[in-house]
C-alpha atoms as a printed R data frame, in Angstrom:
    type eleno elety resid chain resno       x       y       z
1   ATOM     1    CA   MET     A     1  -8.204  13.266  -9.461
2   ATOM     2    CA   SER     A     2 -11.919  14.259  -9.100
3   ATOM     3    CA   GLU     A     3 -13.456  16.117  -5.851
4   ATOM     4    CA   THR     A     4 -15.460  14.664  -3.685
5   ATOM     5    CA   ILE     A     5 -14.089  15.335  -0.131
6   ATOM     6    CA   ARG     A     6 -12.386  18.749  -0.226
7   ATOM     7    CA   SER     A     7  -8.655  19.236  -0.087
8   ATOM     8    CA   VAL     A     8  -7.304  21.275   2.414
9   ATOM     9    CA   PRO     A     9  -4.521  23.583   0.778
10  ATOM    10    CA   ARG     A    10  -1.226  23.243   2.141
11  ATOM    11    CA   GLU     A    11  -1.011  26.830   3.177
12  ATOM    12    CA   GLU     A    12  -3.923  26.020   5.489
13  ATOM    13    CA   LEU     A    13  -2.625  23.017   7.174
14  ATOM    14    CA   THR     A    14  -1.418  23.305  10.678
15  ATOM    15    CA   PRO     A    15   2.664  23.388  10.653
16  ATOM    16    CA   ALA     A    16   2.737  19.399  11.391
17  ATOM    17    CA   LEU     A    17   0.311  18.554   8.599
18  ATOM    18    CA   GLN     A    18   2.641  20.715   6.295
19  ATOM    19    CA   GLU     A    19   5.437  18.715   6.943
20  ATOM    20    CA   SER     A    20   3.450  15.457   6.476
21  ATOM    21    CA   TRP     A    21   2.241  16.988   3.041
22  ATOM    22    CA   ASP     A    22   5.935  18.131   2.204
23  ATOM    23    CA   PHE     A    23   7.462  14.224   2.866
24  ATOM    24    CA   VAL     A    24   4.438  12.752   1.198
25  ATOM    25    CA   TYR     A    25   4.805  15.325  -1.856
26  ATOM    26    CA   ARG     A    26   8.464  14.621  -2.219
27  ATOM    27    CA   LEU     A    27   7.879  10.875  -2.092
28  ATOM    28    CA   THR     A    28   4.922  10.643  -4.443
29  ATOM    29    CA   GLY     A    29   4.388  13.921  -6.265
30  ATOM    30    CA   GLN     A    30   0.862  14.560  -4.793
31  ATOM    31    CA   ALA     A    31  -0.534  14.582  -1.137
32  ATOM    32    CA   ALA     A    32  -4.312  14.145  -1.592
33  ATOM    33    CA   PHE     A    33  -4.196  11.635   1.421
34  ATOM    34    CA   ILE     A    34  -2.823  14.564   3.756
35  ATOM    35    CA   GLU     A    35  -5.092  17.352   2.016
36  ATOM    36    CA   LYS     A    36  -8.533  15.402   2.560
37  ATOM    37    CA   GLY     A    37  -7.066  13.644   5.718
38  ATOM    38    CA   ALA     A    38  -6.574  16.972   7.594
39  ATOM    39    CA   HIS     A    39 -10.456  16.972   8.025
40  ATOM    40    CA   ALA     A    40  -9.609  14.444  10.568
41  ATOM    41    CA   PRO     A    41  -6.253  14.613  11.921
42  ATOM    42    CA   GLU     A    42  -6.829  12.071  14.553
43  ATOM    43    CA   LEU     A    43  -7.270   9.430  11.722
44  ATOM    44    CA   LEU     A    44  -3.937  10.737   9.759
45  ATOM    45    CA   ASP     A    45  -2.284  10.387  13.272
46  ATOM    46    CA   PHE     A    46  -3.384   6.791  13.795
47  ATOM    47    CA   THR     A    47  -2.013   5.972  10.419
48  ATOM    48    CA   MET     A    48   1.400   7.584  10.845
49  ATOM    49    CA   THR     A    49   1.795   6.952  14.596
50  ATOM    50    CA   ASP     A    50   0.051   3.767  15.435
51  ATOM    51    CA   PHE     A    51   0.149   1.723  12.283
52  ATOM    52    CA   TYR     A    52   3.503   3.076  10.609
53  ATOM    53    CA   GLY     A    53   5.294   3.945  13.896
54  ATOM    54    CA   LYS     A    54   4.376   1.151  16.256
55  ATOM    55    CA   ILE     A    55   3.614  -1.862  13.719
56  ATOM    56    CA   PHE     A    56   5.067  -1.296  10.210
57  ATOM    57    CA   TYR     A    57   8.221   0.061  11.473
58  ATOM    58    CA   GLY     A    58   8.144  -1.582  14.932
59  ATOM    59    CA   GLY     A    59   6.619  -4.724  15.726
60  ATOM    60    CA   ARG     A    60   7.901  -8.541  15.499
61  ATOM    61    CA   VAL     A    61   8.353  -8.952  11.824
62  ATOM    62    CA   ASP     A    62  11.737  -7.245  10.028
63  ATOM    63    CA   GLU     A    63  10.717  -4.147   8.553
64  ATOM    64    CA   LYS     A    64  12.314  -4.963   5.320
65  ATOM    65    CA   LEU     A    65   9.783  -7.908   4.825
66  ATOM    66    CA   LYS     A    66   7.126  -5.530   5.444
67  ATOM    67    CA   HIS     A    67   8.274  -3.096   2.792
68  ATOM    68    CA   LEU     A    68   8.182  -5.982   0.295
69  ATOM    69    CA   ALA     A    69   4.671  -7.027   1.215
70  ATOM    70    CA   ARG     A    70   3.493  -3.352   0.930
71  ATOM    71    CA   LEU     A    71   5.104  -3.056  -2.674
72  ATOM    72    CA   ARG     A    72   3.639  -6.093  -3.729
73  ATOM    73    CA   MET     A    73   0.044  -5.009  -2.628
74  ATOM    74    CA   SER     A    74   0.641  -1.684  -4.415
75  ATOM    75    CA   LEU     A    75   1.539  -3.125  -7.260
76  ATOM    76    CA   GLY     A    76  -1.086  -5.451  -7.784
77  ATOM    77    CA   HIS     A    77  -3.338  -2.715  -7.021
78  ATOM    78    CA   GLY     A    78  -2.433  -0.538  -9.540
79  ATOM    79    CA   CYS     A    79  -1.828   2.872  -7.060
80  ATOM    80    CA   ARG     A    80   0.581   4.859  -8.578
81  ATOM    81    CA   SER     A    81   1.112   7.290  -5.821
82  ATOM    82    CA   CYS     A    82   1.693   4.109  -3.592
83  ATOM    83    CA   ASN     A    83   4.123   2.483  -6.230
84  ATOM    84    CA   LEU     A    84   6.325   5.740  -6.263
85  ATOM    85    CA   GLY     A    85   6.581   5.675  -2.424
86  ATOM    86    CA   ASN     A    86   6.903   1.934  -1.818
87  ATOM    87    CA   THR     A    87   9.361   1.396  -4.526
88  ATOM    88    CA   GLN     A    88  11.668   3.949  -2.800
89  ATOM    89    CA   GLY     A    89  10.879   2.313   0.607
90  ATOM    90    CA   ALA     A    90  11.738  -0.993  -0.661
91  ATOM    91    CA   SER     A    91  15.021   0.242  -2.241
92  ATOM    92    CA   GLU     A    92  15.979   1.880   1.149
93  ATOM    93    CA   ALA     A    93  15.166  -1.087   2.948
94  ATOM    94    CA   GLY     A    94  17.774  -2.966   0.743
95  ATOM    95    CA   TYR     A    95  15.753  -4.680  -1.966
96  ATOM    96    CA   SER     A    96  17.966  -4.374  -5.613
97  ATOM    97    CA   GLU     A    97  16.343  -3.333  -9.042
98  ATOM    98    CA   ALA     A    98  16.232  -7.006  -9.812
99  ATOM    99    CA   GLU     A    99  14.502  -8.100  -6.821
100 ATOM   100    CA   LEU     A   100  11.775  -5.076  -7.334
101 ATOM   101    CA   HIS     A   101  11.184  -6.224 -10.891
102 ATOM   102    CA   ALA     A   102  10.914 -10.015  -9.406
103 ATOM   103    CA   ILE     A   103   7.907  -9.233  -7.350
104 ATOM   104    CA   GLU     A   104   5.638  -9.876 -10.211
105 ATOM   105    CA   GLY     A   105   7.801 -12.426 -11.865
106 ATOM   106    CA   ASP     A   106  10.090 -15.323 -10.998
107 ATOM   107    CA   ARG     A   107  10.405 -14.955  -7.485
108 ATOM   108    CA   SER     A   108  13.266 -17.568  -7.273
109 ATOM   109    CA   ILE     A   109  15.688 -14.604  -6.575
110 ATOM   110    CA   PHE     A   110  14.155 -14.019  -3.302
111 ATOM   111    CA   SER     A   111  14.816 -16.164   0.329
112 ATOM   112    CA   ALA     A   112  12.206 -18.859   1.050
113 ATOM   113    CA   ALA     A   113  10.782 -16.674   3.955
114 ATOM   114    CA   GLU     A   114  10.390 -13.550   1.249
115 ATOM   115    CA   GLN     A   115   8.719 -15.968  -1.173
116 ATOM   116    CA   ALA     A   116   6.200 -17.011   1.538
117 ATOM   117    CA   VAL     A   117   5.801 -13.298   2.520
118 ATOM   118    CA   LEU     A   118   4.888 -12.487  -1.185
119 ATOM   119    CA   GLU     A   119   2.423 -15.254  -1.440
120 ATOM   120    CA   LEU     A   120   0.745 -14.194   1.683
121 ATOM   121    CA   ALA     A   121   0.670 -10.714   0.177
122 ATOM   122    CA   ASP     A   122  -0.982 -12.308  -2.914
123 ATOM   123    CA   GLN     A   123  -3.709 -13.523  -0.772
124 ATOM   124    CA   PHE     A   124  -4.596 -10.192   0.889
125 ATOM   125    CA   LEU     A   125  -4.776  -8.443  -2.835
126 ATOM   126    CA   MET     A   126  -8.145  -6.896  -3.131
127 ATOM   127    CA   THR     A   127  -8.422  -8.628  -6.624
128 ATOM   128    CA   ASN     A   128  -8.182 -12.044  -4.971
129 ATOM   129    CA   VAL     A   129 -11.669 -12.417  -3.442
130 ATOM   130    CA   HIS     A   130 -10.752 -15.683  -2.537
131 ATOM   131    CA   GLY     A   131  -7.722 -15.408  -0.881
132 ATOM   132    CA   HIS     A   132  -7.071 -17.952   1.852
133 ATOM   133    CA   LEU     A   133  -4.103 -19.187   4.116
134 ATOM   134    CA   GLU     A   134  -4.056 -22.792   2.760
135 ATOM   135    CA   PRO     A   135  -2.315 -25.297   4.882
136 ATOM   136    CA   ASP     A   136   0.880 -25.645   2.367
137 ATOM   137    CA   LEU     A   137   1.487 -21.799   2.476
138 ATOM   138    CA   TYR     A   138   0.972 -21.693   6.419
139 ATOM   139    CA   ALA     A   139   3.626 -24.429   6.847
140 ATOM   140    CA   ARG     A   140   6.108 -22.282   4.621
141 ATOM   141    CA   LEU     A   141   5.299 -19.286   6.519
142 ATOM   142    CA   ARG     A   142   5.574 -21.180   9.829
143 ATOM   143    CA   ALA     A   143   9.242 -22.640   8.739
144 ATOM   144    CA   HIS     A   144  10.106 -18.657   9.369
145 ATOM   145    CA   PHE     A   145   7.893 -17.298  11.539
146 ATOM   146    CA   ASP     A   146   5.622 -17.898  14.441
147 ATOM   147    CA   ASP     A   147   1.978 -17.438  14.698
148 ATOM   148    CA   ALA     A   148   2.247 -13.802  16.237
149 ATOM   149    CA   GLN     A   149   4.359 -12.786  13.365
150 ATOM   150    CA   ILE     A   150   2.032 -14.302  10.570
151 ATOM   151    CA   LEU     A   151  -0.767 -12.385  12.404
152 ATOM   152    CA   GLU     A   152   1.315  -9.290  12.405
153 ATOM   153    CA   LEU     A   153   2.011  -9.730   8.432
154 ATOM   154    CA   GLY     A   154  -1.735 -10.264   8.138
155 ATOM   155    CA   THR     A   155  -2.596  -7.490   9.973
156 ATOM   156    CA   VAL     A   156  -0.060  -5.017   8.196
157 ATOM   157    CA   MET     A   157  -1.445  -6.427   4.894
158 ATOM   158    CA   SER     A   158  -4.961  -5.941   5.813
159 ATOM   159    CA   TYR     A   159  -4.514  -2.223   7.021
160 ATOM   160    CA   LEU     A   160  -2.496  -1.809   3.624
161 ATOM   161    CA   GLY     A   161  -5.447  -3.113   1.555
162 ATOM   162    CA   GLY     A   162  -8.079  -1.280   3.413
163 ATOM   163    CA   LEU     A   163  -6.011   1.741   2.993
164 ATOM   164    CA   ALA     A   164  -5.435   1.474  -0.478
165 ATOM   165    CA   LYS     A   165  -9.403   0.872  -1.092
166 ATOM   166    CA   MET     A   166 -10.134   4.181   0.713
167 ATOM   167    CA   LEU     A   167  -7.540   5.961  -1.254
168 ATOM   168    CA   PHE     A   168  -9.376   4.892  -4.585
169 ATOM   169    CA   VAL     A   169 -12.969   5.471  -3.434
170 ATOM   170    CA   PHE     A   170 -12.027   8.888  -2.058
171 ATOM   171    CA   ASP     A   171  -9.891   9.858  -5.150
172 ATOM   172    CA   MET     A   172  -6.901  10.180  -3.076
173 ATOM   173    CA   ALA     A   173  -4.477   8.202  -5.025
174 ATOM   174    CA   GLU     A   174  -3.581   8.418  -8.739
175 ATOM   175    CA   LYS     A   175  -4.003   5.136 -10.429
176 ATOM   176    CA   GLU     A   176  -1.769   3.309 -12.756
177 ATOM   177    CA   GLU     A   177  -3.064   2.335 -16.200
178 ATOM   178    CA   THR     A   178  -3.281  -1.264 -15.224
179 ATOM   179    CA   CYS     A   179  -5.398  -0.413 -12.075
180 ATOM   180    CA   PRO     A   180  -8.380  -2.513 -11.890
181 ATOM   181    CA   PHE     A   181 -10.155  -0.249  -9.681
182 ATOM   182    CA   VAL     A   182 -11.933   2.085 -11.819
183 ATOM   183    CA   PRO     A   183 -15.104   3.989 -10.864
184 ATOM   184    CA   ARG     A   184 -18.186   2.486 -12.454
185 ATOM   185    CA   ALA     A   185 -18.798   5.689 -14.047
186 ATOM   186    CA   LYS     A   186 -15.486   6.211 -15.523
187 ATOM   187    CA   ALA     A   187 -15.408   2.512 -16.930
188 ATOM   188    CA   ASP     A   188 -18.949   3.266 -18.633
189 ATOM   189    CA   GLU     A   189 -17.280   6.285 -20.162
190 ATOM   190    CA   SER     A   190 -14.222   4.426 -21.496
191 ATOM   191    CA   ALA     A   191 -16.411   1.567 -22.900
192 ATOM   192    CA   MET     A   192 -18.542   3.915 -24.752
193 ATOM   193    CA   ALA     A   193 -15.491   5.897 -26.164
194 ATOM   194    CA   ILE     A   194 -13.877   2.636 -27.338
195 ATOM   195    CA   ALA     A   195 -17.525   1.694 -28.940
196 ATOM   196    CA   ALA     A   196 -18.091   4.884 -30.574
197 ATOM   197    CA   GLU     A   197 -14.330   4.517 -32.377
């Protein structure tokens, strides 16, 4: 990862942020989000307390479904750091290895509610510039969720998508080889290297 916003070394973090650093590092093998986010600890607190504490792990919708949506989105975005943590989170929430592999494959293994959540997550992917809640998908969601719950799912997905974008823009996350979000300069370098071969 290149340096843009300066990373604050773990030893310079407050004890609370060191604890967050340890947690994120154990989960993903890197903690750039904490190291760079330490410049604005209130924003880290918003993510951890207000978003995760009150909405993701709280809220109206079963947390297990939010884990499924979060992993779907990180797989679609190609965020290696996110995929490591989100795979563990979805597994701990109760999803089997077969279900984890089916997220980007044959989704018939999932319940109707889970399939609808995955399809909604597909609409929120950054790569889906034409994402839209079509009446058919809304009807399938509405069979399992009320409008407040559907809005909560959308809020979770929009925050996660925006957070992923910030992680990519500020080089806070390691990308998979398949990640479609490569900075233009790096994409140009790769193209030039291929052309030179």
